[in-house]
């Protein structure tokens, strides 16, 4: 029953706000949780101290459950030639803001330290993307009372999360905005320990509907549907497939509580479903966002930019400068294929509207479903 997972977490609505690193805020997470959904903090780029501070702020605003998300990642050691080539490629864009690209002080946060901070924070939900935990790490989180959710872009990844003891799997379809969570190598099923290639990412572009259906059929743990879900009809449809909740990111981007700036909001307001693409240009990992000038100009370099998190760190100062200047052409405008359906409104109001739409859609499904007698006669 769909109610089992949400009841376990104490949710009134089977909606999880997507953990949008860099765009979410404690205010957004708290508002969603207070309204009956599950608010999330995207902590992939937060330091351990910032994670603790953000969690404390959510708790200051609400006593409802909330979640925290981390990127499962290792600190890279790129060679100088790779870094210099990437800096030269980005130099013309930096120059537009009077800046010279430089090697950053760090490539990413230390995952081990972040994981310790997550355990100390004891959120109701701890979710992960970009990789997979060990069974021991999952057990450590469960020991402090956190429900563990792993992100999967294929059935094999979902099964891998189930095998290490995850409580639920978020089935992230190709329609989803932001970074692809792919971590296995479907083009080489026997390969172990290898980072996914571009061919692996392409092979993992499975739509939300077939991915959810496959995972529900194969797994004994709850499945959360993510990708292209923007309203109550989408929630009802995902639950009809057997999902026990949905995760919605793009739908919450235009809430006033999110951290995105005016240029990003304007781009979202204009975008249509056909305006998004997956790109490695901004971060080095395939991610879905609204097409802009920088994405188009560097399209030929898709296969050669450094892998995440190196490219992400190298474009960081550029993206911050573009945001401050209100220049959307050099921003990573992450958004899913449902972007044309964004509805700017406070998070609590959006959650209430989703609840109403979901109830209406569910009632419609029940009303139009054939009775057992109708099925026998058909």
mmCIF file of C-alpha atoms in Angstrom:
data_model
loop_
_atom_site.group_PDB
_atom_site.id
_atom_site.type_symbol
_atom_site.label_atom_id
_atom_site.label_comp_id
_atom_site.label_asym_id
_atom_site.label_seq_id
_atom_site.Cartn_x
_atom_site.Cartn_y
_atom_site.Cartn_z
ATOM 1 C CA UNK A 1 0.000 0.000 0.000
ATOM 2 C CA UNK A 2 1.279 3.504 -0.791
ATOM 3 C CA UNK A 3 0.472 4.560 2.778
ATOM 4 C CA UNK A 4 3.064 2.218 4.359
ATOM 5 C CA UNK A 5 6.157 4.263 3.464
ATOM 6 C CA UNK A 6 4.610 7.659 4.163
ATOM 7 C CA UNK A 7 3.097 6.435 7.436
ATOM 8 C CA UNK A 8 6.514 5.205 8.544
ATOM 9 C CA UNK A 9 7.900 8.712 8.011
ATOM 10 C CA UNK A 10 4.827 10.466 9.394
ATOM 11 C CA UNK A 11 3.972 12.206 6.127
ATOM 12 C CA UNK A 12 0.497 13.435 5.177
ATOM 13 C CA UNK A 13 1.406 13.471 1.476
ATOM 14 C CA UNK A 14 3.618 11.026 -0.511
ATOM 15 C CA UNK A 15 5.805 13.863 -1.809
ATOM 16 C CA UNK A 16 9.522 14.308 -1.250
ATOM 17 C CA UNK A 17 11.037 17.648 -2.239
ATOM 18 C CA UNK A 18 14.053 16.904 -4.418
ATOM 19 C CA UNK A 19 17.439 17.645 -2.817
ATOM 20 C CA UNK A 20 18.618 20.376 -5.209
ATOM 21 C CA UNK A 21 22.192 21.120 -4.145
ATOM 22 C CA UNK A 22 22.841 24.833 -4.413
ATOM 23 C CA UNK A 23 19.177 25.671 -4.989
ATOM 24 C CA UNK A 24 17.422 24.339 -1.901
ATOM 25 C CA UNK A 25 17.429 26.037 1.485
ATOM 26 C CA UNK A 26 16.495 25.205 5.086
ATOM 27 C CA UNK A 27 13.475 27.481 4.611
ATOM 28 C CA UNK A 28 12.265 25.404 1.639
ATOM 29 C CA UNK A 29 12.843 22.063 3.365
ATOM 30 C CA UNK A 30 11.087 23.230 6.513
ATOM 31 C CA UNK A 31 8.115 24.634 4.597
ATOM 32 C CA UNK A 32 7.592 21.385 2.684
ATOM 33 C CA UNK A 33 7.877 19.266 5.817
ATOM 34 C CA UNK A 34 5.587 21.538 7.819
ATOM 35 C CA UNK A 35 2.983 21.276 5.047
ATOM 36 C CA UNK A 36 2.962 17.467 5.162
ATOM 37 C CA UNK A 37 5.603 16.414 2.622
ATOM 38 C CA UNK A 38 9.260 15.605 3.219
ATOM 39 C CA UNK A 39 11.629 18.530 2.848
ATOM 40 C CA UNK A 40 15.195 17.753 1.793
ATOM 41 C CA UNK A 41 18.575 19.454 2.100
ATOM 42 C CA UNK A 42 20.978 18.850 -0.777
ATOM 43 C CA UNK A 43 24.304 18.591 1.032
ATOM 44 C CA UNK A 44 26.598 17.352 -1.722
ATOM 45 C CA UNK A 45 28.490 20.658 -1.731
ATOM 46 C CA UNK A 46 27.960 21.653 1.898
ATOM 47 C CA UNK A 47 30.846 21.375 4.329
ATOM 48 C CA UNK A 48 30.264 19.298 7.482
ATOM 49 C CA UNK A 49 29.851 22.519 9.475
ATOM 50 C CA UNK A 50 27.369 23.893 6.925
ATOM 51 C CA UNK A 51 25.441 20.604 7.043
ATOM 52 C CA UNK A 52 25.076 20.868 10.811
ATOM 53 C CA UNK A 53 24.035 24.503 10.545
ATOM 54 C CA UNK A 54 21.429 23.794 7.853
ATOM 55 C CA UNK A 55 19.942 20.867 9.791
ATOM 56 C CA UNK A 56 19.712 23.009 12.927
ATOM 57 C CA UNK A 57 17.929 25.742 10.958
ATOM 58 C CA UNK A 58 15.347 23.287 9.614
ATOM 59 C CA UNK A 59 14.721 22.059 13.166
ATOM 60 C CA UNK A 60 14.371 25.645 14.347
ATOM 61 C CA UNK A 61 11.610 26.157 11.785
ATOM 62 C CA UNK A 62 9.705 22.866 12.169
ATOM 63 C CA UNK A 63 9.510 19.749 14.296
ATOM 64 C CA UNK A 64 8.455 17.645 11.308
ATOM 65 C CA UNK A 65 10.720 14.993 9.677
ATOM 66 C CA UNK A 66 13.153 16.102 6.977
ATOM 67 C CA UNK A 67 15.944 14.541 4.949
ATOM 68 C CA UNK A 68 19.525 15.217 3.873
ATOM 69 C CA UNK A 69 21.222 14.073 0.653
ATOM 70 C CA UNK A 70 24.893 13.456 -0.103
ATOM 71 C CA UNK A 71 26.914 12.748 -3.229
ATOM 72 C CA UNK A 72 28.870 9.512 -2.850
ATOM 73 C CA UNK A 73 32.199 10.681 -4.226
ATOM 74 C CA UNK A 74 35.959 10.402 -3.898
ATOM 75 C CA UNK A 75 38.336 13.362 -3.995
ATOM 76 C CA UNK A 76 40.008 13.366 -7.441
ATOM 77 C CA UNK A 77 43.654 13.982 -8.319
ATOM 78 C CA UNK A 78 43.564 15.389 -11.884
ATOM 79 C CA UNK A 79 46.826 15.944 -13.741
ATOM 80 C CA UNK A 80 47.958 19.489 -14.541
ATOM 81 C CA UNK A 81 47.495 19.088 -18.291
ATOM 82 C CA UNK A 82 43.815 18.202 -17.877
ATOM 83 C CA UNK A 83 43.219 21.135 -15.564
ATOM 84 C CA UNK A 84 45.063 23.635 -17.765
ATOM 85 C CA UNK A 85 43.170 22.534 -20.881
ATOM 86 C CA UNK A 86 39.878 22.970 -19.059
ATOM 87 C CA UNK A 87 40.862 26.413 -17.767
ATOM 88 C CA UNK A 88 41.800 27.556 -21.273
ATOM 89 C CA UNK A 89 38.467 26.330 -22.596
ATOM 90 C CA UNK A 90 36.618 28.361 -19.957
ATOM 91 C CA UNK A 91 38.781 31.499 -20.147
ATOM 92 C CA UNK A 92 36.626 33.383 -22.723
ATOM 93 C CA UNK A 93 33.542 32.977 -20.536
ATOM 94 C CA UNK A 94 35.373 34.103 -17.404
ATOM 95 C CA UNK A 95 36.667 37.125 -19.352
ATOM 96 C CA UNK A 96 33.093 38.297 -19.941
ATOM 97 C CA UNK A 97 32.932 39.016 -16.204
ATOM 98 C CA UNK A 98 36.444 40.429 -15.948
ATOM 99 C CA UNK A 99 37.782 37.257 -14.334
ATOM 100 C CA UNK A 100 40.613 34.820 -14.987
ATOM 101 C CA UNK A 101 39.898 31.137 -14.244
ATOM 102 C CA UNK A 102 42.059 29.651 -11.491
ATOM 103 C CA UNK A 103 42.664 26.242 -9.979
ATOM 104 C CA UNK A 104 40.282 26.039 -6.964
ATOM 105 C CA UNK A 105 41.428 25.418 -3.411
ATOM 106 C CA UNK A 106 39.565 22.091 -3.333
ATOM 107 C CA UNK A 107 37.743 19.889 -5.823
ATOM 108 C CA UNK A 108 34.950 18.757 -3.501
ATOM 109 C CA UNK A 109 34.071 18.181 0.118
ATOM 110 C CA UNK A 110 35.533 15.131 1.855
ATOM 111 C CA UNK A 111 32.836 12.462 1.759
ATOM 112 C CA UNK A 112 33.983 10.676 4.915
ATOM 113 C CA UNK A 113 33.720 13.910 6.907
ATOM 114 C CA UNK A 114 30.337 14.682 5.360
ATOM 115 C CA UNK A 115 29.114 11.189 6.211
ATOM 116 C CA UNK A 116 30.151 11.649 9.842
ATOM 117 C CA UNK A 117 28.265 14.958 9.905
ATOM 118 C CA UNK A 118 25.203 13.243 8.430
ATOM 119 C CA UNK A 119 25.243 10.562 11.115
ATOM 120 C CA UNK A 120 25.600 13.259 13.779
ATOM 121 C CA UNK A 121 22.674 15.225 12.322
ATOM 122 C CA UNK A 122 20.379 12.159 12.492
ATOM 123 C CA UNK A 123 17.850 13.281 9.866
ATOM 124 C CA UNK A 124 14.694 11.217 9.407
ATOM 125 C CA UNK A 125 15.915 10.382 5.896
ATOM 126 C CA UNK A 126 19.438 10.075 4.526
ATOM 127 C CA UNK A 127 19.551 9.792 0.737
ATOM 128 C CA UNK A 128 22.439 9.350 -1.665
ATOM 129 C CA UNK A 129 23.290 9.794 -5.318
ATOM 130 C CA UNK A 130 26.339 9.395 -7.637
ATOM 131 C CA UNK A 131 27.335 6.147 -5.935
ATOM 132 C CA UNK A 132 26.443 3.513 -3.377
ATOM 133 C CA UNK A 133 27.199 2.964 0.310
ATOM 134 C CA UNK A 134 28.601 -0.149 1.901
ATOM 135 C CA UNK A 135 26.323 -2.310 4.018
ATOM 136 C CA UNK A 136 28.241 -1.125 7.077
ATOM 137 C CA UNK A 137 27.571 2.538 6.240
ATOM 138 C CA UNK A 138 23.872 1.817 5.741
ATOM 139 C CA UNK A 139 23.768 0.027 9.097
ATOM 140 C CA UNK A 140 25.464 2.984 10.787
ATOM 141 C CA UNK A 141 22.752 5.331 9.584
ATOM 142 C CA UNK A 142 19.969 2.964 10.552
ATOM 143 C CA UNK A 143 21.472 2.707 14.036
ATOM 144 C CA UNK A 144 20.818 6.427 14.604
ATOM 145 C CA UNK A 145 17.259 6.177 13.268
ATOM 146 C CA UNK A 146 17.693 7.435 9.697
ATOM 147 C CA UNK A 147 15.778 5.852 6.818
ATOM 148 C CA UNK A 148 18.241 5.226 3.976
ATOM 149 C CA UNK A 149 17.241 5.946 0.371
ATOM 150 C CA UNK A 150 19.510 5.238 -2.592
ATOM 151 C CA UNK A 151 19.165 6.794 -6.036
ATOM 152 C CA UNK A 152 19.013 4.469 -9.045
ATOM 153 C CA UNK A 153 18.803 5.139 -12.766
ATOM 154 C CA UNK A 154 18.555 1.448 -13.740
ATOM 155 C CA UNK A 155 17.053 -1.690 -12.259
ATOM 156 C CA UNK A 156 20.552 -3.064 -11.592
ATOM 157 C CA UNK A 157 21.401 0.011 -9.515
ATOM 158 C CA UNK A 158 18.138 -0.326 -7.573
ATOM 159 C CA UNK A 159 18.940 -3.972 -6.849
ATOM 160 C CA UNK A 160 22.436 -2.998 -5.737
ATOM 161 C CA UNK A 161 20.974 -0.573 -3.193
ATOM 162 C CA UNK A 162 18.567 -3.220 -1.944
ATOM 163 C CA UNK A 163 21.473 -5.635 -1.497
ATOM 164 C CA UNK A 164 23.321 -3.277 0.879
ATOM 165 C CA UNK A 165 20.230 -2.796 3.033
ATOM 166 C CA UNK A 166 18.674 0.448 1.796
ATOM 167 C CA UNK A 167 15.168 1.074 3.117
ATOM 168 C CA UNK A 168 13.919 2.454 -0.210
ATOM 169 C CA UNK A 169 15.083 3.311 -3.714
ATOM 170 C CA UNK A 170 14.463 6.521 -5.634
ATOM 171 C CA UNK A 171 13.963 5.486 -9.274
ATOM 172 C CA UNK A 172 15.232 8.543 -11.165
ATOM 173 C CA UNK A 173 14.012 8.599 -14.761
ATOM 174 C CA UNK A 174 15.634 10.333 -17.689
ATOM 175 C CA UNK A 175 13.066 13.149 -17.453
ATOM 176 C CA UNK A 176 14.500 14.358 -14.137
ATOM 177 C CA UNK A 177 16.326 17.659 -13.904
ATOM 178 C CA UNK A 178 19.843 18.035 -12.579
ATOM 179 C CA UNK A 179 22.543 15.410 -12.357
ATOM 180 C CA UNK A 180 22.117 11.813 -13.423
ATOM 181 C CA UNK A 181 22.812 9.475 -10.520
ATOM 182 C CA UNK A 182 24.246 6.654 -12.638
ATOM 183 C CA UNK A 183 26.985 4.676 -10.875
ATOM 184 C CA UNK A 184 27.054 1.229 -12.513
ATOM 185 C CA UNK A 185 28.331 0.255 -15.972
ATOM 186 C CA UNK A 186 25.433 -1.293 -17.930
ATOM 187 C CA UNK A 187 27.470 -1.493 -21.128
ATOM 188 C CA UNK A 188 29.960 -3.776 -19.317
ATOM 189 C CA UNK A 189 27.855 -5.723 -16.784
ATOM 190 C CA UNK A 190 30.824 -7.651 -15.423
ATOM 191 C CA UNK A 191 32.960 -4.581 -14.740
ATOM 192 C CA UNK A 192 33.541 -3.731 -11.088
ATOM 193 C CA UNK A 193 34.892 -0.527 -9.629
ATOM 194 C CA UNK A 194 34.996 1.293 -12.971
ATOM 195 C CA UNK A 195 33.509 4.776 -13.267
ATOM 196 C CA UNK A 196 30.561 4.969 -15.701
ATOM 197 C CA UNK A 197 31.550 5.994 -19.221
ATOM 198 C CA UNK A 198 29.534 8.294 -21.479
ATOM 199 C CA UNK A 199 28.116 5.147 -23.093
ATOM 200 C CA UNK A 200 27.004 3.944 -19.653
ATOM 201 C CA UNK A 201 25.226 7.210 -18.963
ATOM 202 C CA UNK A 202 23.498 6.972 -22.345
ATOM 203 C CA UNK A 203 22.423 3.389 -21.676
ATOM 204 C CA UNK A 204 21.031 4.432 -18.298
ATOM 205 C CA UNK A 205 18.614 6.985 -19.768
ATOM 206 C CA UNK A 206 15.525 4.989 -18.813
ATOM 207 C CA UNK A 207 12.173 6.792 -18.577
ATOM 208 C CA UNK A 208 10.462 7.214 -15.215
ATOM 209 C CA UNK A 209 7.461 5.001 -16.032
ATOM 210 C CA UNK A 210 9.337 1.883 -17.193
ATOM 211 C CA UNK A 211 12.002 2.300 -14.504
ATOM 212 C CA UNK A 212 9.436 2.540 -11.714
ATOM 213 C CA UNK A 213 7.457 -0.419 -13.069
ATOM 214 C CA UNK A 214 10.593 -2.590 -13.281
ATOM 215 C CA UNK A 215 11.770 -1.655 -9.796
ATOM 216 C CA UNK A 216 8.360 -2.231 -8.195
ATOM 217 C CA UNK A 217 8.163 -5.671 -9.777
ATOM 218 C CA UNK A 218 11.681 -6.720 -8.800
ATOM 219 C CA UNK A 219 12.184 -5.196 -5.334
ATOM 220 C CA UNK A 220 10.677 -5.883 -1.949
ATOM 221 C CA UNK A 221 11.524 -2.403 -0.613
ATOM 222 C CA UNK A 222 9.552 0.776 -1.386
ATOM 223 C CA UNK A 223 10.162 2.584 -4.670
ATOM 224 C CA UNK A 224 10.038 6.378 -5.004
ATOM 225 C CA UNK A 225 9.332 7.781 -8.480
ATOM 226 C CA UNK A 226 11.308 10.783 -9.740
ATOM 227 C CA UNK A 227 11.443 12.557 -13.093
ATOM 228 C CA UNK A 228 8.834 14.666 -14.883
ATOM 229 C CA UNK A 229 6.303 14.660 -12.035
ATOM 230 C CA UNK A 230 4.863 18.148 -11.621
ATOM 231 C CA UNK A 231 1.289 17.864 -10.336
ATOM 232 C CA UNK A 232 -1.241 15.653 -8.571
ATOM 233 C CA UNK A 233 -1.992 13.677 -11.703
ATOM 234 C CA UNK A 234 1.663 12.708 -11.913
ATOM 235 C CA UNK A 235 1.624 11.640 -8.272
ATOM 236 C CA UNK A 236 -1.469 9.495 -8.821
ATOM 237 C CA UNK A 237 0.031 7.961 -11.954
ATOM 238 C CA UNK A 238 3.295 7.045 -10.204
ATOM 239 C CA UNK A 239 1.442 5.491 -7.278
ATOM 240 C CA UNK A 240 -0.783 3.571 -9.675
ATOM 241 C CA UNK A 241 2.411 1.954 -10.997
ATOM 242 C CA UNK A 242 3.282 0.837 -7.489
ATOM 243 C CA UNK A 243 5.528 3.646 -6.276
ATOM 244 C CA UNK A 244 4.968 4.543 -2.626
ATOM 245 C CA UNK A 245 5.990 8.185 -2.986
ATOM 246 C CA UNK A 246 7.299 10.657 -5.545
ATOM 247 C CA UNK A 247 10.291 12.979 -5.496
ATOM 248 C CA UNK A 248 9.771 16.383 -7.119
ATOM 249 C CA UNK A 249 12.595 18.848 -7.710
ATOM 250 C CA UNK A 250 11.793 21.153 -10.617
ATOM 251 C CA UNK A 251 8.286 21.734 -9.254
ATOM 252 C CA UNK A 252 9.771 23.395 -6.147
ATOM 253 C CA UNK A 253 12.477 25.453 -7.891
ATOM 254 C CA UNK A 254 10.253 28.482 -8.434
ATOM 255 C CA UNK A 255 9.040 28.619 -4.835
ATOM 256 C CA UNK A 256 10.207 31.866 -3.203
ATOM 257 C CA UNK A 257 11.989 29.797 -0.539
ATOM 258 C CA UNK A 258 14.449 28.328 -3.073
ATOM 259 C CA UNK A 259 17.900 29.885 -3.442
ATOM 260 C CA UNK A 260 17.878 30.502 -7.212
ATOM 261 C CA UNK A 261 18.303 34.036 -8.522
ATOM 262 C CA UNK A 262 16.202 36.202 -10.878
ATOM 263 C CA UNK A 263 17.934 35.082 -14.097
ATOM 264 C CA UNK A 264 17.329 31.416 -13.284
ATOM 265 C CA UNK A 265 13.686 32.120 -12.401
ATOM 266 C CA UNK A 266 13.136 33.985 -15.655
ATOM 267 C CA UNK A 267 14.618 31.102 -17.643
ATOM 268 C CA UNK A 268 12.295 28.653 -15.881
ATOM 269 C CA UNK A 269 9.290 30.854 -16.584
ATOM 270 C CA UNK A 270 10.044 30.872 -20.332
ATOM 271 C CA UNK A 271 11.116 27.263 -20.786
ATOM 272 C CA UNK A 272 9.186 24.576 -22.617
ATOM 273 C CA UNK A 273 9.574 20.816 -22.280
ATOM 274 C CA UNK A 274 11.715 20.695 -25.428
ATOM 275 C CA UNK A 275 14.185 23.265 -24.068
ATOM 276 C CA UNK A 276 16.124 20.903 -21.786
ATOM 277 C CA UNK A 277 19.135 18.736 -22.624
ATOM 278 C CA UNK A 278 21.636 16.649 -20.702
ATOM 279 C CA UNK A 279 25.120 18.147 -20.662
ATOM 280 C CA UNK A 280 28.553 17.667 -19.071
ATOM 281 C CA UNK A 281 29.668 21.225 -19.806
ATOM 282 C CA UNK A 282 29.010 22.726 -16.383
ATOM 283 C CA UNK A 283 29.974 19.933 -14.014
ATOM 284 C CA UNK A 284 31.562 17.043 -15.886
ATOM 285 C CA UNK A 285 28.659 14.699 -15.090
ATOM 286 C CA UNK A 286 25.587 14.448 -17.349
ATOM 287 C CA UNK A 287 22.849 16.682 -15.983
ATOM 288 C CA UNK A 288 19.579 17.938 -17.455
ATOM 289 C CA UNK A 289 19.099 21.664 -17.764
ATOM 290 C CA UNK A 290 17.745 24.437 -19.966
ATOM 291 C CA UNK A 291 19.845 25.030 -23.082
ATOM 292 C CA UNK A 292 21.771 28.311 -23.025
ATOM 293 C CA UNK A 293 24.648 29.962 -24.882
ATOM 294 C CA UNK A 294 27.469 28.352 -22.899
ATOM 295 C CA UNK A 295 25.993 24.887 -23.340
ATOM 296 C CA UNK A 296 25.702 25.435 -27.088
ATOM 297 C CA UNK A 297 29.137 27.030 -27.489
ATOM 298 C CA UNK A 298 30.958 24.152 -25.772
ATOM 299 C CA UNK A 299 28.824 21.341 -27.129
ATOM 300 C CA UNK A 300 31.743 19.966 -29.164
ATOM 301 C CA UNK A 301 33.697 19.530 -25.904
ATOM 302 C CA UNK A 302 31.099 17.354 -24.168
ATOM 303 C CA UNK A 303 33.315 14.261 -24.284
ATOM 304 C CA UNK A 304 36.551 15.993 -23.278
ATOM 305 C CA UNK A 305 35.722 18.158 -20.259
ATOM 306 C CA UNK A 306 37.075 16.740 -16.973
ATOM 307 C CA UNK A 307 34.804 14.431 -15.024
ATOM 308 C CA UNK A 308 32.856 15.590 -11.976
ATOM 309 C CA UNK A 309 33.802 17.121 -9.580
ATOM 310 C CA UNK A 310 36.772 18.707 -11.391
ATOM 311 C CA UNK A 311 34.782 20.529 -14.085
ATOM 312 C CA UNK A 312 32.191 21.501 -11.487
ATOM 313 C CA UNK A 313 34.858 23.157 -9.342
ATOM 314 C CA UNK A 314 36.454 24.877 -12.346
ATOM 315 C CA UNK A 315 33.148 26.474 -13.394
ATOM 316 C CA UNK A 316 32.087 27.372 -9.851
ATOM 317 C CA UNK A 317 33.396 30.949 -9.797
ATOM 318 C CA UNK A 318 32.028 31.528 -13.308
ATOM 319 C CA UNK A 319 28.543 30.389 -12.336
ATOM 320 C CA UNK A 320 28.593 32.553 -9.211
ATOM 321 C CA UNK A 321 29.658 35.595 -11.247
ATOM 322 C CA UNK A 322 26.936 34.921 -13.821
ATOM 323 C CA UNK A 323 24.299 34.657 -11.089
ATOM 324 C CA UNK A 324 25.426 37.932 -9.521
ATOM 325 C CA UNK A 325 25.303 39.633 -12.936
ATOM 326 C CA UNK A 326 21.889 38.159 -13.750
ATOM 327 C CA UNK A 327 23.373 36.429 -16.813
ATOM 328 C CA UNK A 328 21.575 33.154 -17.515
ATOM 329 C CA UNK A 329 23.807 32.321 -20.495
ATOM 330 C CA UNK A 330 26.569 31.084 -18.186
ATOM 331 C CA UNK A 331 24.426 29.444 -15.489
ATOM 332 C CA UNK A 332 23.705 25.771 -15.021
ATOM 333 C CA UNK A 333 19.927 26.027 -15.349
ATOM 334 C CA UNK A 334 19.047 22.576 -14.024
ATOM 335 C CA UNK A 335 15.458 21.607 -14.795
ATOM 336 C CA UNK A 336 13.506 18.507 -15.766
ATOM 337 C CA UNK A 337 11.307 17.867 -18.777
ATOM 338 C CA UNK A 338 8.261 19.034 -16.826
ATOM 339 C CA UNK A 339 9.673 22.572 -16.607
ATOM 340 C CA UNK A 340 6.831 24.111 -18.635
ATOM 341 C CA UNK A 341 4.496 23.191 -15.767
ATOM 342 C CA UNK A 342 6.279 25.125 -13.004
ATOM 343 C CA UNK A 343 3.933 27.110 -10.793
ATOM 344 C CA UNK A 344 5.593 29.893 -8.779
ATOM 345 C CA UNK A 345 4.043 29.950 -5.314
ATOM 346 C CA UNK A 346 5.093 29.473 -1.697
ATOM 347 C CA UNK A 347 6.086 25.890 -0.895
ATOM 348 C CA UNK A 348 3.265 25.334 1.599
ATOM 349 C CA UNK A 349 0.717 26.513 -0.967
ATOM 350 C CA UNK A 350 2.202 24.211 -3.613
ATOM 351 C CA UNK A 351 2.093 21.204 -1.275
ATOM 352 C CA UNK A 352 -1.557 21.930 -0.467
ATOM 353 C CA UNK A 353 -2.380 22.210 -4.166
ATOM 354 C CA UNK A 354 -0.569 18.949 -4.914
ATOM 355 C CA UNK A 355 -2.552 17.216 -2.180
ATOM 356 C CA UNK A 356 -5.828 18.466 -3.638
ATOM 357 C CA UNK A 357 -4.865 17.489 -7.180
ATOM 358 C CA UNK A 358 -3.674 14.060 -6.071
ATOM 359 C CA UNK A 359 -6.925 13.348 -4.255
ATOM 360 C CA UNK A 360 -8.951 14.439 -7.273
ATOM 361 C CA UNK A 361 -6.850 12.368 -9.672
ATOM 362 C CA UNK A 362 -7.045 9.329 -7.417
ATOM 363 C CA UNK A 363 -10.810 9.636 -7.201
ATOM 364 C CA UNK A 364 -10.976 9.883 -10.985
ATOM 365 C CA UNK A 365 -8.849 6.740 -11.368
ATOM 366 C CA UNK A 366 -11.064 4.826 -8.967
ATOM 367 C CA UNK A 367 -14.208 6.055 -10.709
ATOM 368 C CA UNK A 368 -13.006 5.099 -14.185
ATOM 369 C CA UNK A 369 -11.387 1.768 -13.259
ATOM 370 C CA UNK A 370 -13.383 -1.199 -14.578
ATOM 371 C CA UNK A 371 -15.191 -3.287 -11.986
ATOM 372 C CA UNK A 372 -14.370 -7.013 -11.680
ATOM 373 C CA UNK A 373 -17.645 -7.703 -13.522
ATOM 374 C CA UNK A 374 -16.642 -5.330 -16.344
ATOM 375 C CA UNK A 375 -13.266 -7.096 -16.626
ATOM 376 C CA UNK A 376 -14.987 -10.506 -16.952
ATOM 377 C CA UNK A 377 -17.271 -9.205 -19.685
ATOM 378 C CA UNK A 378 -14.465 -7.527 -21.691
#
